[in-house]
Short mmCIF file of C-alpha atoms in Angstrom, two decimals:
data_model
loop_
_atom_site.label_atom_id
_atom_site.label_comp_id
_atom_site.label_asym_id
_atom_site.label_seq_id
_atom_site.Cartn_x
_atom_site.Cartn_y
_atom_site.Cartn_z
CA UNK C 1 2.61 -1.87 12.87
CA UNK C 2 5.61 -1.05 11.12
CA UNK C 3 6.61 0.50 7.91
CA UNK C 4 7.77 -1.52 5.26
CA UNK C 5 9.35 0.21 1.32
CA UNK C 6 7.92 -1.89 -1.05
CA UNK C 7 7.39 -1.80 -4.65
CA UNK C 8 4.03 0.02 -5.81
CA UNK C 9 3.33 -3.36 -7.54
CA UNK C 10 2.66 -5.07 -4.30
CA UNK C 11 -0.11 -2.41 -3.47
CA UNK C 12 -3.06 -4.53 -4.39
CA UNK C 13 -1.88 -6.80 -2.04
CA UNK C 14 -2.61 -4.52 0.32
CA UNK C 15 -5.68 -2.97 -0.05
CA UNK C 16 -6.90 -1.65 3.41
CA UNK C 17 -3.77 -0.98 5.09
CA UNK C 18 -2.03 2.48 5.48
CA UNK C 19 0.31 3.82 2.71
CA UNK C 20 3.02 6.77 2.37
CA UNK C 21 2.95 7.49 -1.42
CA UNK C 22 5.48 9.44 -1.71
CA UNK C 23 8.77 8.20 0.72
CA UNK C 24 10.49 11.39 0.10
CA UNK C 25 8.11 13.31 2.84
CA UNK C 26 7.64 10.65 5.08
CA UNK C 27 7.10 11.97 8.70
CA UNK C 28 4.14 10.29 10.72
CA UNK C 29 4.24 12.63 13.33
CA UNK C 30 3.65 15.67 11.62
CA UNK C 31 1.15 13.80 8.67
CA UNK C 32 -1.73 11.43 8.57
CA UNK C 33 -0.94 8.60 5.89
CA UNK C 34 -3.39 7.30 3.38
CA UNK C 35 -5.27 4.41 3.65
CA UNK C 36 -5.69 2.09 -0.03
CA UNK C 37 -9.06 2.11 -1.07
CA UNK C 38 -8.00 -0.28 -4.33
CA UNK C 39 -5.47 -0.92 -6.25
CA UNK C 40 -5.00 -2.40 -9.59
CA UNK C 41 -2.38 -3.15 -12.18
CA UNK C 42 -3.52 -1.44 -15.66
CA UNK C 43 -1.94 -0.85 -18.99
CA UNK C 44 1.44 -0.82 -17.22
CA UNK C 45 0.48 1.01 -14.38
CA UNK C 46 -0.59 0.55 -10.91
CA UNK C 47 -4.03 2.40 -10.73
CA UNK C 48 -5.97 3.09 -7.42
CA UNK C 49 -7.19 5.28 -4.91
CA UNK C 50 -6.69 6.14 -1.71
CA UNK C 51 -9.69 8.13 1.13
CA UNK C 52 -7.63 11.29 -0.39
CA UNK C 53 -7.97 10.75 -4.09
CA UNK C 54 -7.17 8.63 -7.15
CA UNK C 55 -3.51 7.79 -8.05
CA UNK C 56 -1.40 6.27 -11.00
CA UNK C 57 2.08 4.98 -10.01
CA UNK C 58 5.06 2.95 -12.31
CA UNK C 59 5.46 -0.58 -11.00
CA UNK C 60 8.29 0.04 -10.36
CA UNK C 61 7.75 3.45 -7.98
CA UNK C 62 8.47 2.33 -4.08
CA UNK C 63 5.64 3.34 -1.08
CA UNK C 64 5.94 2.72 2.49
CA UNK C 65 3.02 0.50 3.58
CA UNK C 66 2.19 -0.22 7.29
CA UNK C 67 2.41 -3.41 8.12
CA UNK C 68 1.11 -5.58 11.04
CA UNK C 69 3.96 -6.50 13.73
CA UNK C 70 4.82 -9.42 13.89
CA UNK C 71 4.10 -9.34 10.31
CA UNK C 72 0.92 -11.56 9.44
CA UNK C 73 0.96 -10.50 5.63
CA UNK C 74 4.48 -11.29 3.53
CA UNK C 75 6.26 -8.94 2.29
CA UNK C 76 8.08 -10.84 -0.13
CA UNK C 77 6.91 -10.50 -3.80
CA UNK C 78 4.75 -13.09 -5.24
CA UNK C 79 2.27 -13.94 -2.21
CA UNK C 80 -1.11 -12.35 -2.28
CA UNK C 81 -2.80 -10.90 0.74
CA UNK C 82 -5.97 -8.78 1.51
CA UNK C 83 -5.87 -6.91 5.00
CA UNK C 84 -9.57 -6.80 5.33
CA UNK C 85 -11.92 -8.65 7.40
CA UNK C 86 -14.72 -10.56 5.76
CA UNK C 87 -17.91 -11.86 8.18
CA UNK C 88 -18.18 -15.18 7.17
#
């Protein structure tokens, strides 16, 4: 896994996997991140949750989400992804 800064906006694509809110106090070793419970775009905003609590975020606001190495999800904007596991 590996931390990528992306755009709050891309959090829905990203629901399940591990996320730094706030970049300023990033530091892994001495911190457990979040984990997205959901995420939504509303009104403007990007609206979710996380095991911790409920959060609203600009668009526009950048998190640091963990993602798989070698990368199976894109982290280019546009491309839509779920890191969950569904039985089928």
């Amino acid at each position: 896994m590996s931390w990528h800064e992306l755009p709050a906006a891309r959090m829905p694509s990203f629901v399940g996997a591990r996320v730094w809110l706030d970049p300023k106090t990033f530091d892994p070793a001495a911190n457990i991140p979040d984990r997205i419970i959901y995420a939504v775009h509303r009104d403007g905003y990007i609206d979710g949750a996380t095991r911790d609590g409920r959060f609203i975020l600009e668009p526009t606001d950048y998190v640091y989400i963990d993602v798989p190495e070698p990368p199976t999800v894109s982290t280019e904007p546009g491309d839509q992804y779920l890191l969950i596991e569904v039985d089928q």
